[in-house]
Coordinates of N, CA and C in Angstrom, one line a residue:
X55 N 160.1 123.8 187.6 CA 159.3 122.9 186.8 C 158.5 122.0 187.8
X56 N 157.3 121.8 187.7 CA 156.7 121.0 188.2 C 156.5 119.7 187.6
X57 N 156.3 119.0 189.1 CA 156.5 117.2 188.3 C 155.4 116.8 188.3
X58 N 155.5 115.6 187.5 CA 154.6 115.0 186.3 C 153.5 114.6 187.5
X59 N 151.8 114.8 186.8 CA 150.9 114.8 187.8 C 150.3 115.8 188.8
X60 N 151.3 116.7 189.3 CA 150.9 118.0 189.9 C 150.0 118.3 189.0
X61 N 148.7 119.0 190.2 CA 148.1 119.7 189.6 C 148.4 121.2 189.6
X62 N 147.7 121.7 188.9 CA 148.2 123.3 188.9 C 147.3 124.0 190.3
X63 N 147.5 124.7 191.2 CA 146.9 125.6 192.1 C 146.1 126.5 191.3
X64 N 145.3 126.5 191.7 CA 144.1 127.9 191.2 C 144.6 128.8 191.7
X65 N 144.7 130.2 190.8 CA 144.9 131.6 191.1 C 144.0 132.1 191.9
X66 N 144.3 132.9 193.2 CA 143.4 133.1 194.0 C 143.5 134.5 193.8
X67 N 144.3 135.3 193.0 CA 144.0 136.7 193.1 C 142.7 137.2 191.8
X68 N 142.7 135.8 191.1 CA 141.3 136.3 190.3 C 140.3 136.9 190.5
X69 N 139.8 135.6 191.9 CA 138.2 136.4 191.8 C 138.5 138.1 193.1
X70 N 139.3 138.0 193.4 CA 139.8 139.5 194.3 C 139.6 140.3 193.2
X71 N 140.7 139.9 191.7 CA 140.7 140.9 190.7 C 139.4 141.6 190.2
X72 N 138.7 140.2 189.9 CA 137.3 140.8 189.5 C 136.5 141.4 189.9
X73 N 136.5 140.9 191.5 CA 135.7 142.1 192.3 C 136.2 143.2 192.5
X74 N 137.4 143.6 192.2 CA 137.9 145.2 192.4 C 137.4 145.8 190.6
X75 N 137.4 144.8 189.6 CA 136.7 145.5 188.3 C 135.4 145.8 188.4
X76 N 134.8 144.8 189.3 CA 133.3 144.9 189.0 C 132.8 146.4 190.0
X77 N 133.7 146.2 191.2 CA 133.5 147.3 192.5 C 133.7 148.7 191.6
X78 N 135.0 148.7 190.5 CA 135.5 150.3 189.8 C 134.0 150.3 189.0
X79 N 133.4 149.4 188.4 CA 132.7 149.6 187.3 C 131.3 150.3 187.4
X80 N 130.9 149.3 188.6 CA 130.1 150.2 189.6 C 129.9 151.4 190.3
X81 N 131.3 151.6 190.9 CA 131.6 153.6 190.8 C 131.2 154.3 189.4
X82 N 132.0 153.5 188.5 CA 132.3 155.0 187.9 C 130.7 155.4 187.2
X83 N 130.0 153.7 187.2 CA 128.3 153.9 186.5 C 127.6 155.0 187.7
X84 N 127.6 154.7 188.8 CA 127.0 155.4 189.5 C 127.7 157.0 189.5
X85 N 128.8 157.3 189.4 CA 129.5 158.7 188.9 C 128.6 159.2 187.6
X86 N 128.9 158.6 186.7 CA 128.0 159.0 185.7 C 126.3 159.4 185.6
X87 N 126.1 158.3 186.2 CA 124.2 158.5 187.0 C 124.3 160.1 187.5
X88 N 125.3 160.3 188.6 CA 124.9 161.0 189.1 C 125.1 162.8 188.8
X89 N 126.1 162.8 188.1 CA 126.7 163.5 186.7 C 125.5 163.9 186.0
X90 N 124.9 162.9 185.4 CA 123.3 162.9 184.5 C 122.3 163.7 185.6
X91 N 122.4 163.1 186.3 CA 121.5 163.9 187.7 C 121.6 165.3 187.9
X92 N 122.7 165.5 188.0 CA 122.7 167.2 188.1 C 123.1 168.1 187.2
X93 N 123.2 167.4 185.9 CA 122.6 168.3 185.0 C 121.4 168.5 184.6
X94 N 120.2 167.3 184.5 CA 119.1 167.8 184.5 C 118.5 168.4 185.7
X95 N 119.0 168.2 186.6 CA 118.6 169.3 188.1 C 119.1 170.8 187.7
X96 N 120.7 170.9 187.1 CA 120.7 172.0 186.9 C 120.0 173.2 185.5
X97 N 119.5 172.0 184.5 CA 118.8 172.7 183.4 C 117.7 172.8 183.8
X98 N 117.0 171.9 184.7 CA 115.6 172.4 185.0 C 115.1 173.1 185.9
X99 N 115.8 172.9 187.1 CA 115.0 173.3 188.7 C 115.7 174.4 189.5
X100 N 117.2 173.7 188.9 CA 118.1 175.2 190.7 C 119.4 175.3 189.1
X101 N 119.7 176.6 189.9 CA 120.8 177.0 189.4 C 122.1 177.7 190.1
X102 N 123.0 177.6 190.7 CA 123.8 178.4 191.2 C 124.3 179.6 190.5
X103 N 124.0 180.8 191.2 CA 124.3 182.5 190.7 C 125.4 183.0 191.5
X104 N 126.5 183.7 190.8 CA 127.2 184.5 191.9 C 126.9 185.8 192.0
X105 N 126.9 186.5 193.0 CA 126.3 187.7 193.4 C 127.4 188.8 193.1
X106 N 126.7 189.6 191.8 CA 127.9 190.4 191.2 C 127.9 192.0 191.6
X107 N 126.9 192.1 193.1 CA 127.3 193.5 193.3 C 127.2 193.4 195.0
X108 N 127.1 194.8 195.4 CA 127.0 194.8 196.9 C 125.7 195.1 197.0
X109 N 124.7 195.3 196.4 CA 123.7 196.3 196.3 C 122.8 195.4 197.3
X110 N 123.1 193.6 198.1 CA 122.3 193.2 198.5 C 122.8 192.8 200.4
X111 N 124.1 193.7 200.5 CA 124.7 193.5 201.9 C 123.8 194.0 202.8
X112 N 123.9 193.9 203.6 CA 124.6 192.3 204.3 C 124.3 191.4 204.1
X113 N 122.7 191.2 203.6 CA 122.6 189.6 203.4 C 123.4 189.0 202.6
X114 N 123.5 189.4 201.1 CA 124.8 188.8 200.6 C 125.6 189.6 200.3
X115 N 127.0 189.1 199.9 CA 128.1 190.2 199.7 C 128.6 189.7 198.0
X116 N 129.0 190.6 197.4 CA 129.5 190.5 196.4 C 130.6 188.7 196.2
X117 N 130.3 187.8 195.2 CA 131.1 187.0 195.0 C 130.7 185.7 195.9
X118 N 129.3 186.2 196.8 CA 128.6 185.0 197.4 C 128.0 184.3 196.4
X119 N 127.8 182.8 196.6 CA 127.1 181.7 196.1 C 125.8 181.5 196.6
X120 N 124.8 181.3 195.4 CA 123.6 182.0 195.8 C 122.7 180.3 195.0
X121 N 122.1 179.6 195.3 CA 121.2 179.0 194.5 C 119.6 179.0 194.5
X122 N 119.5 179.3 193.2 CA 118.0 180.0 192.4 C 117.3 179.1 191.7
X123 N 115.8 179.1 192.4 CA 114.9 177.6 191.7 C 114.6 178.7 190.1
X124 N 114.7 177.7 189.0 CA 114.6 178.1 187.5 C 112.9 178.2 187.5
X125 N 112.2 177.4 188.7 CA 111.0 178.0 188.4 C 110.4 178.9 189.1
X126 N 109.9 179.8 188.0 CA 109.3 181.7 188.1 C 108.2 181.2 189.2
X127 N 108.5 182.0 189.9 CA 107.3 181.9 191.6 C 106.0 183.0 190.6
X128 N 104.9 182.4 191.1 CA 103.7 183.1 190.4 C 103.9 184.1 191.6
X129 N 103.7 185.6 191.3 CA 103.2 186.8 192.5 C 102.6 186.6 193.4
X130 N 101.5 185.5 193.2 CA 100.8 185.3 194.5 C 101.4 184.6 195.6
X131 N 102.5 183.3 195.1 CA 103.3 182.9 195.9 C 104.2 183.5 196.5
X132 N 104.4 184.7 196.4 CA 105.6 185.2 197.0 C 105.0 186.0 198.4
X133 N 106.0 186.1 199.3 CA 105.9 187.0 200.4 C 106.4 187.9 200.5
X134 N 106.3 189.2 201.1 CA 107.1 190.1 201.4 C 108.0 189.7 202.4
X135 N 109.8 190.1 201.7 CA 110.8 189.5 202.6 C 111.1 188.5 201.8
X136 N 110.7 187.9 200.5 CA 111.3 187.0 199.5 C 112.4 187.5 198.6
X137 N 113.8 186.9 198.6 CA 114.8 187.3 197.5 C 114.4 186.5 196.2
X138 N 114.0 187.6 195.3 CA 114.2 187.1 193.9 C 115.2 187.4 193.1
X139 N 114.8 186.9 191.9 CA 115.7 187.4 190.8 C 115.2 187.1 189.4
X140 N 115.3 188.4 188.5 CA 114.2 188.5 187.8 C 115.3 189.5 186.4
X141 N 114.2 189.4 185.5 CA 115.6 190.4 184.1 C 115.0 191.5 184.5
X142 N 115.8 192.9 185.0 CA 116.0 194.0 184.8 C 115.5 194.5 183.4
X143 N 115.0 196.2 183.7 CA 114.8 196.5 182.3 C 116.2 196.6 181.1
X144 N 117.5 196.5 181.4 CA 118.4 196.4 180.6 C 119.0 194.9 180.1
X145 N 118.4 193.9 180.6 CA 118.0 192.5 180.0 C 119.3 191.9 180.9
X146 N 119.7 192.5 182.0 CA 120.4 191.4 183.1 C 119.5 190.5 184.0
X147 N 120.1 189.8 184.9 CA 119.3 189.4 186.0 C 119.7 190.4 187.2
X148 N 119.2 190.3 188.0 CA 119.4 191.1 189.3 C 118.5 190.3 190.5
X149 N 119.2 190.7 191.7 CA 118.6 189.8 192.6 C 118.4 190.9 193.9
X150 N 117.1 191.1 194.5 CA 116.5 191.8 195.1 C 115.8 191.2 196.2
X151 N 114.8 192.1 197.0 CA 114.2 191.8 198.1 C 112.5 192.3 197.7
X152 N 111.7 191.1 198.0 CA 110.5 191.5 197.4 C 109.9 192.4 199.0
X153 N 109.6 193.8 198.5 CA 109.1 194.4 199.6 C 107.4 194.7 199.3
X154 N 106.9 194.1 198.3 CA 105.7 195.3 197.9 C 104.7 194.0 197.1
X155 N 103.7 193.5 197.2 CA 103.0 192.8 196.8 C 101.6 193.2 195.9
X156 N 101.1 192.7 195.0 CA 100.4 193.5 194.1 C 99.0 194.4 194.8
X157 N 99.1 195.4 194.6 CA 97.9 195.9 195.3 C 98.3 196.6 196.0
X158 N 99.7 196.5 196.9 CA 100.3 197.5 197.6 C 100.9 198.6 197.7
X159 N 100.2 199.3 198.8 CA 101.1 201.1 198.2 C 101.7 201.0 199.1
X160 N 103.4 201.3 198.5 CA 105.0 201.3 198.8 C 104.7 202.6 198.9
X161 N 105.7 203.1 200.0 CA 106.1 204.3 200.7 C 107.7 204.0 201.2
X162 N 109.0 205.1 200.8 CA 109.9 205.3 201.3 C 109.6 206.6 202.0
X163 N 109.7 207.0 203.4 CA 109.2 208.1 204.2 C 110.2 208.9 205.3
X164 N 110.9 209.4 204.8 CA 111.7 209.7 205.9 C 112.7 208.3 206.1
X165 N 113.3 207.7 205.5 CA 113.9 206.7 204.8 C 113.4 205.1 205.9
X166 N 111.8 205.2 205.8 CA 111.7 204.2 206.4 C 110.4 203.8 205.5
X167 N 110.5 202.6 205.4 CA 109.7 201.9 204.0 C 108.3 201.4 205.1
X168 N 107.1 202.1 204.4 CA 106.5 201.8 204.8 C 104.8 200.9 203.3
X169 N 104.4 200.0 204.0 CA 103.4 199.6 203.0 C 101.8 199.7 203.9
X170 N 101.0 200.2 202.7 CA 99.6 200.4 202.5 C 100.2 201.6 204.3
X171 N 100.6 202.2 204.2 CA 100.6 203.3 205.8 C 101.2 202.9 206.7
X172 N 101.9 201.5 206.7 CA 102.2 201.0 207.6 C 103.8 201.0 207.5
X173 N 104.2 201.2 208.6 CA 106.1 201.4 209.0 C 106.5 200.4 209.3
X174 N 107.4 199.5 208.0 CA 107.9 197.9 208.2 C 109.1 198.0 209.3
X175 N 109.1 196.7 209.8 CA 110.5 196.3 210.8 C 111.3 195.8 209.6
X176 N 112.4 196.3 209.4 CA 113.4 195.4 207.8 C 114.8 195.0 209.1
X177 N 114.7 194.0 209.0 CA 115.7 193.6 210.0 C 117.0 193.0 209.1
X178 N 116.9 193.0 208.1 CA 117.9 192.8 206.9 C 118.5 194.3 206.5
X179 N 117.8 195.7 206.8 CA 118.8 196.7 206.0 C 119.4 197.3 207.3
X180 N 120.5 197.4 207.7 CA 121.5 197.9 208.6 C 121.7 199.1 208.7
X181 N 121.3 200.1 207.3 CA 121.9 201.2 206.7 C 120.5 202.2 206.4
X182 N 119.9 202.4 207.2 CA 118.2 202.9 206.5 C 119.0 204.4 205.7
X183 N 118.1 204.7 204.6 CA 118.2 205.7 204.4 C 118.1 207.0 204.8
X184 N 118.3 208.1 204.2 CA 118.2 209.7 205.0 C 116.6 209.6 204.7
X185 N 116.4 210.9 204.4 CA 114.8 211.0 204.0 C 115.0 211.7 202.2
X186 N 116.0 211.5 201.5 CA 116.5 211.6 200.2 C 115.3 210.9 199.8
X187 N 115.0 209.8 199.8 CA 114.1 208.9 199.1 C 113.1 209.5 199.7
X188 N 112.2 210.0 198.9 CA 110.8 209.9 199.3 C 109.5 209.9 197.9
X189 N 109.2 208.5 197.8 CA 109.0 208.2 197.1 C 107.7 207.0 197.5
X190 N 106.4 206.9 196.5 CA 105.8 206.2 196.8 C 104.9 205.5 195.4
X191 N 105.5 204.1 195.6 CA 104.3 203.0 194.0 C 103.4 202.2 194.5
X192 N 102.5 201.8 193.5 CA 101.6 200.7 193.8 C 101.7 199.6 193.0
X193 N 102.2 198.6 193.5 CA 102.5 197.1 193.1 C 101.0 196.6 192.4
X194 N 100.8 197.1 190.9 CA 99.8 196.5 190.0 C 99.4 195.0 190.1
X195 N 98.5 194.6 189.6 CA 98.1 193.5 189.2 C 99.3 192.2 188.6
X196 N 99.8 191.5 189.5 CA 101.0 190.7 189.0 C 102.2 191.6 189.1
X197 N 102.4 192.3 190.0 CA 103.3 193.1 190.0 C 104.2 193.0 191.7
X198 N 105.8 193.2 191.7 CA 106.3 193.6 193.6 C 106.8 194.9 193.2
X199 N 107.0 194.7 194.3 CA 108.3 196.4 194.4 C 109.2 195.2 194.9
X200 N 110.4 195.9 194.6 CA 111.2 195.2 194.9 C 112.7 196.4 195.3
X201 N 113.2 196.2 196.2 CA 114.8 197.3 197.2 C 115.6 196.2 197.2
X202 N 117.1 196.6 197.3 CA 118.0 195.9 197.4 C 118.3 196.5 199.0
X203 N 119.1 195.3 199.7 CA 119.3 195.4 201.1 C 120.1 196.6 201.2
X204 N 120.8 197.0 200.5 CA 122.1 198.2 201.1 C 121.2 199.2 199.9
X205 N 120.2 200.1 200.9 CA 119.4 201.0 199.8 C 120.3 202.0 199.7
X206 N 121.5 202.0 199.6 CA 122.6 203.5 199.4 C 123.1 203.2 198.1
X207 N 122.9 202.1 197.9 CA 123.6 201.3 197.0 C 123.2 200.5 195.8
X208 N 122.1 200.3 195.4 CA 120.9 199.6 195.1 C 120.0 200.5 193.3
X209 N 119.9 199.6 192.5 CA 119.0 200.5 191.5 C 118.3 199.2 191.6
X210 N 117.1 199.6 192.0 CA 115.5 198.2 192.0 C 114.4 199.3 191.6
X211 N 113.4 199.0 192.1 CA 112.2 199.4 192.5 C 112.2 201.1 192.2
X212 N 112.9 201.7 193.1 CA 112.7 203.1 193.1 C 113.6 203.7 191.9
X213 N 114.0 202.7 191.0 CA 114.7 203.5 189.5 C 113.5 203.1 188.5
X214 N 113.1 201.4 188.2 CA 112.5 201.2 187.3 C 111.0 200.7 187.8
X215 N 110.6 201.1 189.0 CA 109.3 200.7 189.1 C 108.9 199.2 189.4
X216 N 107.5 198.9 189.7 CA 107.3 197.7 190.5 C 107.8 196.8 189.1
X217 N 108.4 195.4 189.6 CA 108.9 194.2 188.7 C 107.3 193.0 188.6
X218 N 107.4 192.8 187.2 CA 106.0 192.3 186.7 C 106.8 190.8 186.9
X219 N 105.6 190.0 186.7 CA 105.7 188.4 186.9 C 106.2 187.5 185.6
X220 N 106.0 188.7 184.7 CA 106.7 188.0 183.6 C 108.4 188.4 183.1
X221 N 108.9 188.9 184.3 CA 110.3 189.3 184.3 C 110.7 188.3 185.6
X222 N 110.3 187.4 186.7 CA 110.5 186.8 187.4 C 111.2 185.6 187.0
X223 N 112.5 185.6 187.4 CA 113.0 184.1 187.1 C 113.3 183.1 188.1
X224 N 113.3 183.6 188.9 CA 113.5 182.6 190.1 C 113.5 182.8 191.6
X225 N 113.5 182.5 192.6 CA 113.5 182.3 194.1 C 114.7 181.8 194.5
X226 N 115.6 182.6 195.6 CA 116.9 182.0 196.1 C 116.6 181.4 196.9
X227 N 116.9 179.9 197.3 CA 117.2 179.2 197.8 C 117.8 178.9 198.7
X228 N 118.8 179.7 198.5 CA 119.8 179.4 199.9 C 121.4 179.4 198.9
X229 N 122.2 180.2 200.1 CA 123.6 180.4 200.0 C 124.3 179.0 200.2
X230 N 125.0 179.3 198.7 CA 125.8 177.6 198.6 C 127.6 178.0 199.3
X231 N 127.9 179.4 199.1 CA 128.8 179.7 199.6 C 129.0 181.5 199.5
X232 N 129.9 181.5 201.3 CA 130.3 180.9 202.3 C 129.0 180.1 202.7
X233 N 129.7 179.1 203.0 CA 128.6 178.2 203.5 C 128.2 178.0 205.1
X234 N 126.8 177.8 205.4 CA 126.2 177.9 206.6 C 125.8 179.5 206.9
X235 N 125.0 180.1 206.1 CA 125.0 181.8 206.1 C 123.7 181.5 206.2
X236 N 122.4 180.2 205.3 CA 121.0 180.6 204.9 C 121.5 181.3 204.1
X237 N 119.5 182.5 203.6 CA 119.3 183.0 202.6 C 119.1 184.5 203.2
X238 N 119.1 184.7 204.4 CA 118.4 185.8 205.1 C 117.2 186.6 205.0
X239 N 116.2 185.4 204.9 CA 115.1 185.7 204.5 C 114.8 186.0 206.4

């Protein structure tokens, strides 16, 4: 009991308390912000894809994490040596290697890819083909060719023909996992 007159001591774990409410409140607002953030990043701009075959080894391997900007690169922006990913004619996505730019005549020759006559350096396929493939398109108006890296293994380009600009969905970005790989552009 305290005697008559004492004053009461102020509680000094108050303002400690409040500032650990106010510090939680502030987390969890900024969690949420940022929560909000990457879902509108993820519905508009990038998307993470997992790579559901081998058809693009070595650069990636089956069950790699792959992140793809949602906006369609116009043809003109693209280079040869760019991984896209675009709907297939059986209404999948698929993710390839742009080898062939509009205008250009693709040649597989004795299993070495050559464009407008010319014999590319592909420092991404490990595995060249025999001379089985011999086969030659011309990348139309708004149109690539497009090969997958492991050409033993691979239906692109040399099954359904050059890929038009209105089947293009997006540009990879870069491997989210294994991480520290790039894109092996």
């Amino acid at each position: 009991m305290r005697p008559a007159g004492a004053t009461r001591r102020p509680d000094r774990r108050a303002p400690v308390l409040a500032h650990r409410h106010a510090v939680a409140a502030g987390l969890l607002l900024l969690l949420v912000l940022l929560l909000l953030v990457l879902l509108v990043v993820r519905a508009t701009l990038v998307v993470p894809v997992r790579v559901s075959s081998a058809s693009m080894m070595p650069t990636f391997e089956a069950g790699d994490v792959i992140l793809v900007s949602r906006l369609a690169p116009d043809v003109e922006d693209l280079a040869r040596g760019d991984l896209v990913v675009f709907r297939d004619p059986a209404g999948g996505r698929t993710l390839k290697r742009v080898v062939g730019l509009p205008g250009e005549r693709v040649a597989i020759l004795d299993g070495v890819l050559h464009v407008d006559g010319e014999p590319q350096e592909e420092v991404w396929v490990t595995d060249p083909l025999d001379g089985y493939y011999t086969r030659v398109w011309t990348a139309g108006e708004g149109e690539v060719v497009v090969l997958g890296d492991n050409r033993g293994n691979s239906i692109d380009s040399r099954d359904y023909g050059p890929v038009t600009e209105e089947d293009l969905v997006g540009r990879v970005l870069v491997r989210l996992w294994p991480p520290g790989s790039g894109t092996g552009s």
